[in-house]
Each structure stands twice: as structure tokens, then as C-alpha cells.
Tab-separated table of C-alpha atoms and ligand atoms in Angstrom:
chain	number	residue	atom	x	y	z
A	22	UNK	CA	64.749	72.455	90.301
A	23	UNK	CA	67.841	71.557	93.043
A	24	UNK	CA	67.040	68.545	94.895
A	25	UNK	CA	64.580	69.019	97.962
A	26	UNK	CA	67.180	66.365	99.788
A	27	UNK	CA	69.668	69.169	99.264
A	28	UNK	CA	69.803	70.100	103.400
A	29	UNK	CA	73.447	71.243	103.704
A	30	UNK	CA	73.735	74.473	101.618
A	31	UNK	CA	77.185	76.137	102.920
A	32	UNK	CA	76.319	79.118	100.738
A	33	UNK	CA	73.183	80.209	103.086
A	34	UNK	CA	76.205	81.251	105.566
A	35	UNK	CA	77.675	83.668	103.064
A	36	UNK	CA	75.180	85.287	101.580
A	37	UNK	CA	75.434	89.074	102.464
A	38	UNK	CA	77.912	91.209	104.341
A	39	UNK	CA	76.186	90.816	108.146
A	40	UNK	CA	76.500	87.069	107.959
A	41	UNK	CA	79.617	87.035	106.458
A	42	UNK	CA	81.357	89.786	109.324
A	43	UNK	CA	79.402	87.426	112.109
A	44	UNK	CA	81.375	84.080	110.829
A	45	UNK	CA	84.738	85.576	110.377
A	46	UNK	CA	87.051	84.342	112.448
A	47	UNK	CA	90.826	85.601	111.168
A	48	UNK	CA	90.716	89.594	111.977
A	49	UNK	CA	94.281	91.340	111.720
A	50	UNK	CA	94.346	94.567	114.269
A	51	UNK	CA	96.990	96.896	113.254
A	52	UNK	CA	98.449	96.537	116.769
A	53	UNK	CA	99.456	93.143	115.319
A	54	UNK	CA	101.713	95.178	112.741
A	55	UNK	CA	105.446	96.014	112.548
A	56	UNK	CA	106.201	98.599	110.526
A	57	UNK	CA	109.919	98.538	108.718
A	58	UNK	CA	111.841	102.118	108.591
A	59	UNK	CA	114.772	102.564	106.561
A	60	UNK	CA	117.177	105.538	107.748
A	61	UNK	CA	119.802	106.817	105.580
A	62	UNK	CA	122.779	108.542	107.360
A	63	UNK	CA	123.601	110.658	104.336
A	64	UNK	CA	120.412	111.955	103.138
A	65	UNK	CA	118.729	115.392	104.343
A	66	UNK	CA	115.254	115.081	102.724
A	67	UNK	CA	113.334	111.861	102.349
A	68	UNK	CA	114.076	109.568	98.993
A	69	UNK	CA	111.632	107.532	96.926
A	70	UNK	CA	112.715	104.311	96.708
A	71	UNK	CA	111.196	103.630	93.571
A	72	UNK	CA	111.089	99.577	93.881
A	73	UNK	CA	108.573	100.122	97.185
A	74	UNK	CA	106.112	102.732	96.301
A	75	UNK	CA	105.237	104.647	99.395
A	76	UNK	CA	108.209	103.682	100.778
A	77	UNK	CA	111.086	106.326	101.533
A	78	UNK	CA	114.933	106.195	102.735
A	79	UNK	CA	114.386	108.760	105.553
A	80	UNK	CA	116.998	111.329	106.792
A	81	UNK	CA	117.022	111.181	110.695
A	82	UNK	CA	115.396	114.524	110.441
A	83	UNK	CA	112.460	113.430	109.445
A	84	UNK	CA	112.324	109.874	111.631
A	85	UNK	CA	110.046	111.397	114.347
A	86	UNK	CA	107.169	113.028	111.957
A	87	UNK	CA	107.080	109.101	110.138
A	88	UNK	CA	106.967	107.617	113.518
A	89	UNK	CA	104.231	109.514	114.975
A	90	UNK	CA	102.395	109.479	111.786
A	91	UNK	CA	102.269	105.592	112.150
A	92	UNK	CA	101.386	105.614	115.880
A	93	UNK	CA	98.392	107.772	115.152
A	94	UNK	CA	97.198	105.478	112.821
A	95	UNK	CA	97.371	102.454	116.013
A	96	UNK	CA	100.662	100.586	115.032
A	97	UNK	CA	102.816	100.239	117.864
A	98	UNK	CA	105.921	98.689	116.635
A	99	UNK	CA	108.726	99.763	113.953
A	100	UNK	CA	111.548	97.799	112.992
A	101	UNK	CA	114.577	99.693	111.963
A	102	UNK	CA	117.015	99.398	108.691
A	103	UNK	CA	120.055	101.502	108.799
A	104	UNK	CA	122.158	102.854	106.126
A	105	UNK	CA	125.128	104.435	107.087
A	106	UNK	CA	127.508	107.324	105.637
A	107	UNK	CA	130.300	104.866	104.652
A	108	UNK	CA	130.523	100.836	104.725
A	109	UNK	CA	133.959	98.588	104.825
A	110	UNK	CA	134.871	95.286	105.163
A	111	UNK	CA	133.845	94.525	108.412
A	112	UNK	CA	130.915	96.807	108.848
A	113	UNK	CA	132.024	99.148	111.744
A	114	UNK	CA	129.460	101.824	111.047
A	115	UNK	CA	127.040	99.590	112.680
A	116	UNK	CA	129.298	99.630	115.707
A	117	UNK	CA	129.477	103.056	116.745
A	118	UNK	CA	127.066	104.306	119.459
A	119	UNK	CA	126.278	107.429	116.991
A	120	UNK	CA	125.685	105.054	114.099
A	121	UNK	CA	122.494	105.942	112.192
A	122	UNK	CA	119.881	102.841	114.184
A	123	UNK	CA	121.407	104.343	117.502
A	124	UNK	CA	120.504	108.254	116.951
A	125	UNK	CA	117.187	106.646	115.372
A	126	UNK	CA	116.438	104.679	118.570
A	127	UNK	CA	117.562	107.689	120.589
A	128	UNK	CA	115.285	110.146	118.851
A	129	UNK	CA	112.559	108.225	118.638
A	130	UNK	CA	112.620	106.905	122.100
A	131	UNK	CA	112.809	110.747	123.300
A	132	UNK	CA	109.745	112.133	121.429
A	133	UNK	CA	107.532	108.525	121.387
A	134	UNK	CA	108.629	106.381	123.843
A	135	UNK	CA	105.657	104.541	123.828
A	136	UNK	CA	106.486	103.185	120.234
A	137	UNK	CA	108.371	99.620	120.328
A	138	UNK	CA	111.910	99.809	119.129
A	139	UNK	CA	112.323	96.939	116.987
A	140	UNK	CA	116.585	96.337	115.892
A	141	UNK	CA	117.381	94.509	112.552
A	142	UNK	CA	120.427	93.100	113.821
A	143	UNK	CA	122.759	92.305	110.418
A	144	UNK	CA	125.843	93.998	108.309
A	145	UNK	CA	124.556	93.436	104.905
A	146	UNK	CA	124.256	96.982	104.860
A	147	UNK	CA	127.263	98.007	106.483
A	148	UNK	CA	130.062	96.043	104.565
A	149	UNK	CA	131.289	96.798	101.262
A	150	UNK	CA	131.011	93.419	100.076
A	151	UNK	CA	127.237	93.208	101.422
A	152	UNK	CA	127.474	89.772	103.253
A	153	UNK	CA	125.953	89.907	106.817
A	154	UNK	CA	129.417	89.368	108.754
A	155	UNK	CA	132.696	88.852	108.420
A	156	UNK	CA	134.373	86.761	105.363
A	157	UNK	CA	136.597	83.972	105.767
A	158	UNK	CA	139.626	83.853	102.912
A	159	UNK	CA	137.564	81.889	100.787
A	160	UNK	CA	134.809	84.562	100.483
A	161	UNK	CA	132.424	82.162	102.647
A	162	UNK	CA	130.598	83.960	105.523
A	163	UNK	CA	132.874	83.531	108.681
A	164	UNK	CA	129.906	82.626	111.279
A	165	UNK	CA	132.425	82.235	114.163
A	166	UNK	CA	134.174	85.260	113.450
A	167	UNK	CA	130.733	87.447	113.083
A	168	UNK	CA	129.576	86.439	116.787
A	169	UNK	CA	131.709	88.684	118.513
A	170	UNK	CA	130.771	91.831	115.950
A	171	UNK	CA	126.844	91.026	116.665
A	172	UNK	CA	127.501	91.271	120.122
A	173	UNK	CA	129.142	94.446	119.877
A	174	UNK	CA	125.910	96.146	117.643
A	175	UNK	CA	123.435	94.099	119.933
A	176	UNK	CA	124.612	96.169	122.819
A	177	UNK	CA	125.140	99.268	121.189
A	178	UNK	CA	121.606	99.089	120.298
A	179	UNK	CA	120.784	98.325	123.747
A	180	UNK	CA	122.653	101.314	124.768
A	181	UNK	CA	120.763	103.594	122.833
A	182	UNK	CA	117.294	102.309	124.245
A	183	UNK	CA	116.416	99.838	121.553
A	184	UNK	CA	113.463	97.829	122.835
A	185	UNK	CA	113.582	94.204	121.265
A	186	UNK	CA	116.563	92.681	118.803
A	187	UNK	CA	115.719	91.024	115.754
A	188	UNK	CA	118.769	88.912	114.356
A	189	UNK	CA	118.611	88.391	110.862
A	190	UNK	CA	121.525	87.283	109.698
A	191	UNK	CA	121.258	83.122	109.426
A	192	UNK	CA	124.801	83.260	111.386
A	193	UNK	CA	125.091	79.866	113.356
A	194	UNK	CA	125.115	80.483	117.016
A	195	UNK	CA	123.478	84.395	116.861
A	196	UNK	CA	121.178	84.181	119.425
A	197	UNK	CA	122.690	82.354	122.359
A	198	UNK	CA	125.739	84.930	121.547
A	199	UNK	CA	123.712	87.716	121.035
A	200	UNK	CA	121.177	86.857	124.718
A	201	UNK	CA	124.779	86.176	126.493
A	202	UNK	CA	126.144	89.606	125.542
A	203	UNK	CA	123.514	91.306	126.475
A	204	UNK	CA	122.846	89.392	129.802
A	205	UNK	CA	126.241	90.121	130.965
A	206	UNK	CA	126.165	93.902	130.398
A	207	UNK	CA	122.945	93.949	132.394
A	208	UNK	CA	120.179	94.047	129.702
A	209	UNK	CA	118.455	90.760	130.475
A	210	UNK	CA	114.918	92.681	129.829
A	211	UNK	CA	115.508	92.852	126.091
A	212	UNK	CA	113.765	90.015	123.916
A	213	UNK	CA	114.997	88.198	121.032
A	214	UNK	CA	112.929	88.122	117.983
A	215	UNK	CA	114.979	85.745	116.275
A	216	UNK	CA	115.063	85.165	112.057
A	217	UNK	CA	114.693	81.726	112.790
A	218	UNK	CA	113.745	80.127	109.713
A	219	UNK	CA	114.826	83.034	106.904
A	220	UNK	CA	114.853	81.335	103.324
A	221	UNK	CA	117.245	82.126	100.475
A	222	UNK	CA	114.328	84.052	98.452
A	223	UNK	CA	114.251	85.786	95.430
A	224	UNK	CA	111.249	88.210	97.036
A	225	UNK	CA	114.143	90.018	99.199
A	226	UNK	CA	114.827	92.126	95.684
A	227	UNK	CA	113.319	95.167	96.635
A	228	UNK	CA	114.575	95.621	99.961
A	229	UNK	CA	118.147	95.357	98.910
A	230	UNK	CA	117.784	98.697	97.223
A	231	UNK	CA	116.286	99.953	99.718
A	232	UNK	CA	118.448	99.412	102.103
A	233	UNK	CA	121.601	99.316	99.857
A	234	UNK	CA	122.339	96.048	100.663
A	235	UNK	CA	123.389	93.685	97.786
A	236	UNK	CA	126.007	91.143	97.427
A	237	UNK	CA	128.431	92.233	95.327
A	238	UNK	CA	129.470	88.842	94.654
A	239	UNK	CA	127.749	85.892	95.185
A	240	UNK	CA	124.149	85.461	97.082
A	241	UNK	CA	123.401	84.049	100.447
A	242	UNK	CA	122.714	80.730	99.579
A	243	UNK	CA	125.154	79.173	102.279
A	244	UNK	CA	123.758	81.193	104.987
A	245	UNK	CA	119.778	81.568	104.098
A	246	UNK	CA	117.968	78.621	103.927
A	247	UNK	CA	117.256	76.045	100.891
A	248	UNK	CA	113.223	76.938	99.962
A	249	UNK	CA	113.491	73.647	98.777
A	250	UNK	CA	114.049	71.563	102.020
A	251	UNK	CA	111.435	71.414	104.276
A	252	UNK	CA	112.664	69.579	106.852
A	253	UNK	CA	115.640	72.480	107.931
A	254	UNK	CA	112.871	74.780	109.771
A	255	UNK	CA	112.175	72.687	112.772
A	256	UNK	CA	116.434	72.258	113.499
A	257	UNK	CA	116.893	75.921	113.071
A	258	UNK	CA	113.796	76.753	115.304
A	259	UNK	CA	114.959	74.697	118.160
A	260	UNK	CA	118.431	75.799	117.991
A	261	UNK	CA	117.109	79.482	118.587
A	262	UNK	CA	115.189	78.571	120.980
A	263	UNK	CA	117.824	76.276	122.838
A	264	UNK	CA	119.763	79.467	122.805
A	265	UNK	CA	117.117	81.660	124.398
A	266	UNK	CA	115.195	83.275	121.481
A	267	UNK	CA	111.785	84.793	123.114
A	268	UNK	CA	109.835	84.886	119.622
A	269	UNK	CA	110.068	83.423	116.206
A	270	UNK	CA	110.065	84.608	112.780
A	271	UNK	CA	109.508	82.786	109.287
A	272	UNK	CA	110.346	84.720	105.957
A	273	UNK	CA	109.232	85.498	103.825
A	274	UNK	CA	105.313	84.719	104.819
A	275	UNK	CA	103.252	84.320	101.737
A	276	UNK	CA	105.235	81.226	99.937
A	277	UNK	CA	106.146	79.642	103.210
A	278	UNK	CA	102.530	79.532	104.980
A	279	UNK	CA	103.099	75.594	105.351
A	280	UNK	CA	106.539	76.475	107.182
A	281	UNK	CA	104.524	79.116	109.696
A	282	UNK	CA	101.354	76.477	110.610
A	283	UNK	CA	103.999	74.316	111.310
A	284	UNK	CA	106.116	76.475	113.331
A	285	UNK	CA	103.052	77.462	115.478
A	286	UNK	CA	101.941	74.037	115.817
A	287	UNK	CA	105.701	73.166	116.879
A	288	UNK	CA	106.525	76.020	119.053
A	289	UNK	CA	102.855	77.439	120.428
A	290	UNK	CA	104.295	78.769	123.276
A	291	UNK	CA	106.758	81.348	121.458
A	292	UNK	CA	105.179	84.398	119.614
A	293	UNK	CA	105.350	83.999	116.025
A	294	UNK	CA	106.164	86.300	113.613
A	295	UNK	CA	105.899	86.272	109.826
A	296	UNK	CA	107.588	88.856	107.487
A	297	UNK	CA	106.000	89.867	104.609
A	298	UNK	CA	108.646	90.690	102.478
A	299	UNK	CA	109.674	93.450	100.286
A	300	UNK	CA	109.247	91.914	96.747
A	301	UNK	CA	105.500	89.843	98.277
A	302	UNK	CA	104.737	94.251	98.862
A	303	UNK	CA	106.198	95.869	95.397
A	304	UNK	CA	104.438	92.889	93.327
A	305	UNK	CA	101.496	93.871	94.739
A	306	UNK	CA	101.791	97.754	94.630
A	307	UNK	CA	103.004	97.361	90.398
A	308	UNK	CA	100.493	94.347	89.771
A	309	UNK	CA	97.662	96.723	91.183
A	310	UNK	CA	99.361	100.285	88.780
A	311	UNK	CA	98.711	98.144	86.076
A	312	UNK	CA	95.038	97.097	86.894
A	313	UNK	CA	96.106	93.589	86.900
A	314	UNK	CA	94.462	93.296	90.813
A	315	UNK	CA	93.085	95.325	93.317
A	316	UNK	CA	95.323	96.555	95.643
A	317	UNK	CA	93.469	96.670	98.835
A	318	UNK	CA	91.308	93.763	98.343
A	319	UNK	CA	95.306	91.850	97.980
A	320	UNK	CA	96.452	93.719	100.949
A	321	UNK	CA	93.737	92.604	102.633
A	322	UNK	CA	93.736	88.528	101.066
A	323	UNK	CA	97.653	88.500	102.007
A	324	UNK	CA	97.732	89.463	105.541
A	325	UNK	CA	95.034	87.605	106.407
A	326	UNK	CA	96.133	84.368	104.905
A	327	UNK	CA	99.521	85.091	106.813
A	328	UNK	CA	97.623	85.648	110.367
A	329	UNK	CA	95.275	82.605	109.648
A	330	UNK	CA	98.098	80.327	108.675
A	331	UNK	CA	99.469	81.441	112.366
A	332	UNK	CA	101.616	84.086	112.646
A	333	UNK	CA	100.898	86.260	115.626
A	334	UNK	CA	102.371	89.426	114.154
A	335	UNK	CA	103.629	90.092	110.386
A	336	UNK	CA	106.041	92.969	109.589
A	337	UNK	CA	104.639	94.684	106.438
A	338	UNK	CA	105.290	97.244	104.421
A	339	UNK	CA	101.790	97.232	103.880
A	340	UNK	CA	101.307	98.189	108.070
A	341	UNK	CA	100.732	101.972	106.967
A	342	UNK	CA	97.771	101.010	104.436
A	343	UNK	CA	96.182	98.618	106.117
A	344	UNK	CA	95.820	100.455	109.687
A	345	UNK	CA	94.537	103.727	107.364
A	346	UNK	CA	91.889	101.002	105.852
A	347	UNK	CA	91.417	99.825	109.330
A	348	UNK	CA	90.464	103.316	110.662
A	349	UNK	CA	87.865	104.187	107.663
A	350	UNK	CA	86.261	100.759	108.069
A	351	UNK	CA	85.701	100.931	111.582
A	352	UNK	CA	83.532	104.246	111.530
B	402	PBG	C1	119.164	91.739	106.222
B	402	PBG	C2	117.740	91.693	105.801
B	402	PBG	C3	117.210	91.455	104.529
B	402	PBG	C4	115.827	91.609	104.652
B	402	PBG	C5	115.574	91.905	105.984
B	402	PBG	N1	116.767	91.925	106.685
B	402	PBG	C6	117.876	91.238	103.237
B	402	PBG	C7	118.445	89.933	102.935
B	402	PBG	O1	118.511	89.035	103.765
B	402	PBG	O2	118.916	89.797	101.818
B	402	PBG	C8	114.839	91.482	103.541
B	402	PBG	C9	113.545	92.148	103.803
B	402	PBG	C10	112.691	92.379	102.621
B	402	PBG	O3	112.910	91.919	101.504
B	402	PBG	O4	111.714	93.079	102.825
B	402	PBG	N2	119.813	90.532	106.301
């Protein structure tokens, strides 16, 4: 018999699925979703990319049918990965105001215009040696040098309509560069979602095939952060937003929920944004092929822990799934 002194019983408050909807307090709307597109210059029908199921490289043929296809489904945001025809050493393709993002943002912004444009601003996948900027002679990542070349894509983006700018490349100095360019050349309206706090990770695996983007020597480790410090966040944060950043971003999300509580609780007046990365998505997707979890039920565990650790919005590969879960469970 359990002890009649036994008043507080937590477990009355959970006991079927009424009570349980009533208390919850952490509810994701797919309107809080960014969906990532990758568009390949070269291709003319879509590609598998067989580390992300679901995922495809899309030709820029068939960037308007995906785009739509999300909208209907209520998310309102895609961020866009480029891969071009041909990549050097300093990663012109993503200069030219044809370059693959451009005619994407062009297209889209012609046929949807009500979809927000989101710009990953970076040259991993535009240089032949798959760094995000320019090289110095010793093979280290030439931050200084690299300013000058973000400017130039920032604006070509903004040329081509994009809506908001999302520097990702860890280079020192990116945003205040990046929000003077475009302030000069009269595009003051667009925001800066800034990487702010992007960590060295070993979860980006997927996404570098994806988007054909691998070091092909080296890694990143002197331009992505140390997963081991956690002290760097808060001096990177404040430099971005010293240099006019209008919104945050920590990645990846689901091993770094410590580094976005604290980023909301140190910044609550900037939008945060959390990215759940490629490899947090494919372990997922292959854990739940081989029955080891269920896939929705981890969809559904992972974004919310991201939203209630305090990330206002979470780029996901998972945005697609989710909103089509979202739609059948609010009938
Ligand atoms: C480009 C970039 C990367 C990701 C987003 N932008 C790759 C990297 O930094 O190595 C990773 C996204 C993912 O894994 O889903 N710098």
C-alpha cells in the first residue's frame, strides 16, 4: 500500500494524452523552420545524396517545384548551398552574379517571393582546396585576405534579391565587413544571421558530400571553434554583435544545448538560431533503417530539446518531415 502521506504525486499530471497536450509548454511551429537547399550547377535531374536520405543536390530546374513544395507544407524560410560548375583557388564561382545561389535566389524570388531567401555565405564549396577563403603561404586560412572576397559574394547575393545573409565561415572580422559592404552599396535592409559560435564538429560529415565541400588537406580546426572550450562562445558572440550581426546562430544544436541556453540568456534580445546539423539528421535517418529508434518520435525529441534549450529557430534537414507530421497531427 503507498503511503497515505504521499500528497505530491507528479505522475497524476501525466497520465493520459489531454493532460499531457494541456501542460506542454515547448511547441515547435514549422514557421520556426529553415529549410537547407543544395543546388548543383552541373546537374540536370535531381541526385540522391546518399549520406542524407531524402535529401537531393537539385538542378536549378527543379529549385522552384522543391520550394513550393516546402511552402505548402507552412515553412517559410530556405537557406541555400551552392555548388558550382568549376571551383579554383580562390573560389570565384561564388562571385559571379550568374553563379548558381544568384540564379537560385533569382528564380525563386520570381515564382515565390513570399519565401525567405536565406544566403550561406562561405567558399568551402567553391575552392579547390575546400577551405572557406583564401590561403596564406603556409596553407593557414588568410582571414584578412577573405574579407574583401565575402564582401564581393555578400553583395552579389544582395543583387540577386537574397533576403537575409548567413556567414558561416569562422573568418575574424566577417560580419562588420560583410554589414559595411552592404551598407555602402545601399542594402542596409538585409540582416545578418551570423555563425557566431560554429564548433569544429565531427557531425558536419554528411553535409560535406553534399555540398562537395571537403578539405583536401587538413580540417578547420584553426578557424571552427574548440568543442572543448567553453568559455570562446560568449567572445565570439559579442564580437558579431559589436559588428552589427541582427541574429545568432550556435552549431551544431544537439551537443551544444548548454552553449544555446547560454547564448539566449546572454544575448535575449538577438534572435537565436540553432542548426541542426547534417550528421545530428543522417544518424537519425540510418539509426531509425535499422530499427535501432523511431524516427519520428527522435525527430520530434531533437527539435524540441533544441527549441526548449532556446533557440528561436533551428535549420533542419528534418524541416520537410516535421511540418508534414505537423499537418497530419493538427487535423
Ligand atoms: C560551410 C558550411 C558547413 C556546414 C554549413 N555551412 C560545412 C563546414 O563548416 O564544414 C555544415 C552543415 C551541416 O553539416 O549540415 N562552411
Amino acid at each position: 500500500m503507498p503511503s497515505p502521506l504521499l500528497t505530491h504525486r507528479p505522475s497524476r499530471l501525466r497520465r493520459n494524452d489531454a493532460t499531457r497536450a494541456l501542460l506542454r509548454n515547448v511547441r515547435l511551429h514549422p514557421e520556426q523552420l529553415i529549410a537547407p537547399l543544395f543546388i548543383h550547377a552541373s546537374l540536370s535531374e535531381p541526385k540522391a545524396i546518399t549520406s542524407m536520405p531524402g535529401h537531393q543536390q537539385l538542378p536549378l530546374t527543379a529549385v522552384v517545384e522543391e520550394a513550393q513544395s516546402l511552402y505548402a507544407l507552412g515553412i517559410r524560410a530556405v537557406i541555400l548551398f551552392g555548388i558550382p560548375s568549376y571551383k579554383d583557388a580562390h573560389g570565384n564561382a561564388a562571385l559571379e552574379d550568374d553563379g548558381i545561389v544568384q540564379e537560385t535566389i533569382r528564380l525563386i524570388k520570381a515564382e515565390l517571393p513570399d519565401m525567405l531567401l536565406i544566403s550561406d555565405l562561405c567558399f568551402c564549396e567553391y575552392t579547390d582546396h575546400g577551405h572557406c577563403g583564401e590561403l596564406c603561404d603556409d596553407q593557414q586560412l588568410d582571414h584578412d585576405k577573405t574579407l574583401p572576397q565575402l564582401q564581393a559574394q555578400a553583395l552579389s547575393h544582395a543583387r540577386a534579391g537574397v533576403d537575409w545573409i548567413a556567414p558561416s565561415g569562422m573568418i575574424d572580422g566577417m560580419v562588420g565587413a560583410i554589414r559595411s559592404a552592404l551598407d555602402i552599396e545601399g542594402y542596409s535592409h538585409i540582416p545578418i544571421l551570423s555563425y557566431a559560435v560554429k564548433y569544429s564538429s565531427a557531425f558536419y560529415g554528411p553535409f560535406r558530400d553534399a555540398a562537395e565541400g571537403s578539405p583536401q588537406f587538413g580540417d578547420r580546426r584553426s578557424y571552427q571553434m574548440d568543442p572543448a572550450n567553453s568559455e570562446e562562445w560568449l567572445r565570439e558572440a559579442a564580437l558579431d554583435v559589436e559588428q552589427g550581426a541582427d541574429m545568432l546562430m550556435v552549431k551544431p544544436a544537439l551537443s551544444y544545448l548548454d552553449i544555446i541556453q547560454k547564448m539566449k540568456e546572454a544575448f535575449p534580445e538577438y534572435p537565436l538560431c540553432a542548426y541542426q546539423v547534417s550528421g545530428e539528421f543522417s544518424l537519425i535517418k540510418f539509426g531509425a533503417q535499422q530499427g535501432l529508434v523511431n524516427e519520428q518520435e527522435a525527430m520530434l525529441e531533437t527539435l524540441t530539446s533544441i527549441h526548449r534549450a532556446g533557440a528561436d529557430m533551428i535549420i533542419s534537414y528534418f524541416a520537410k518531415d516535421y511540418a508534414e507530421y505537423w499537418k497530419k497531427a493538427c487535423v
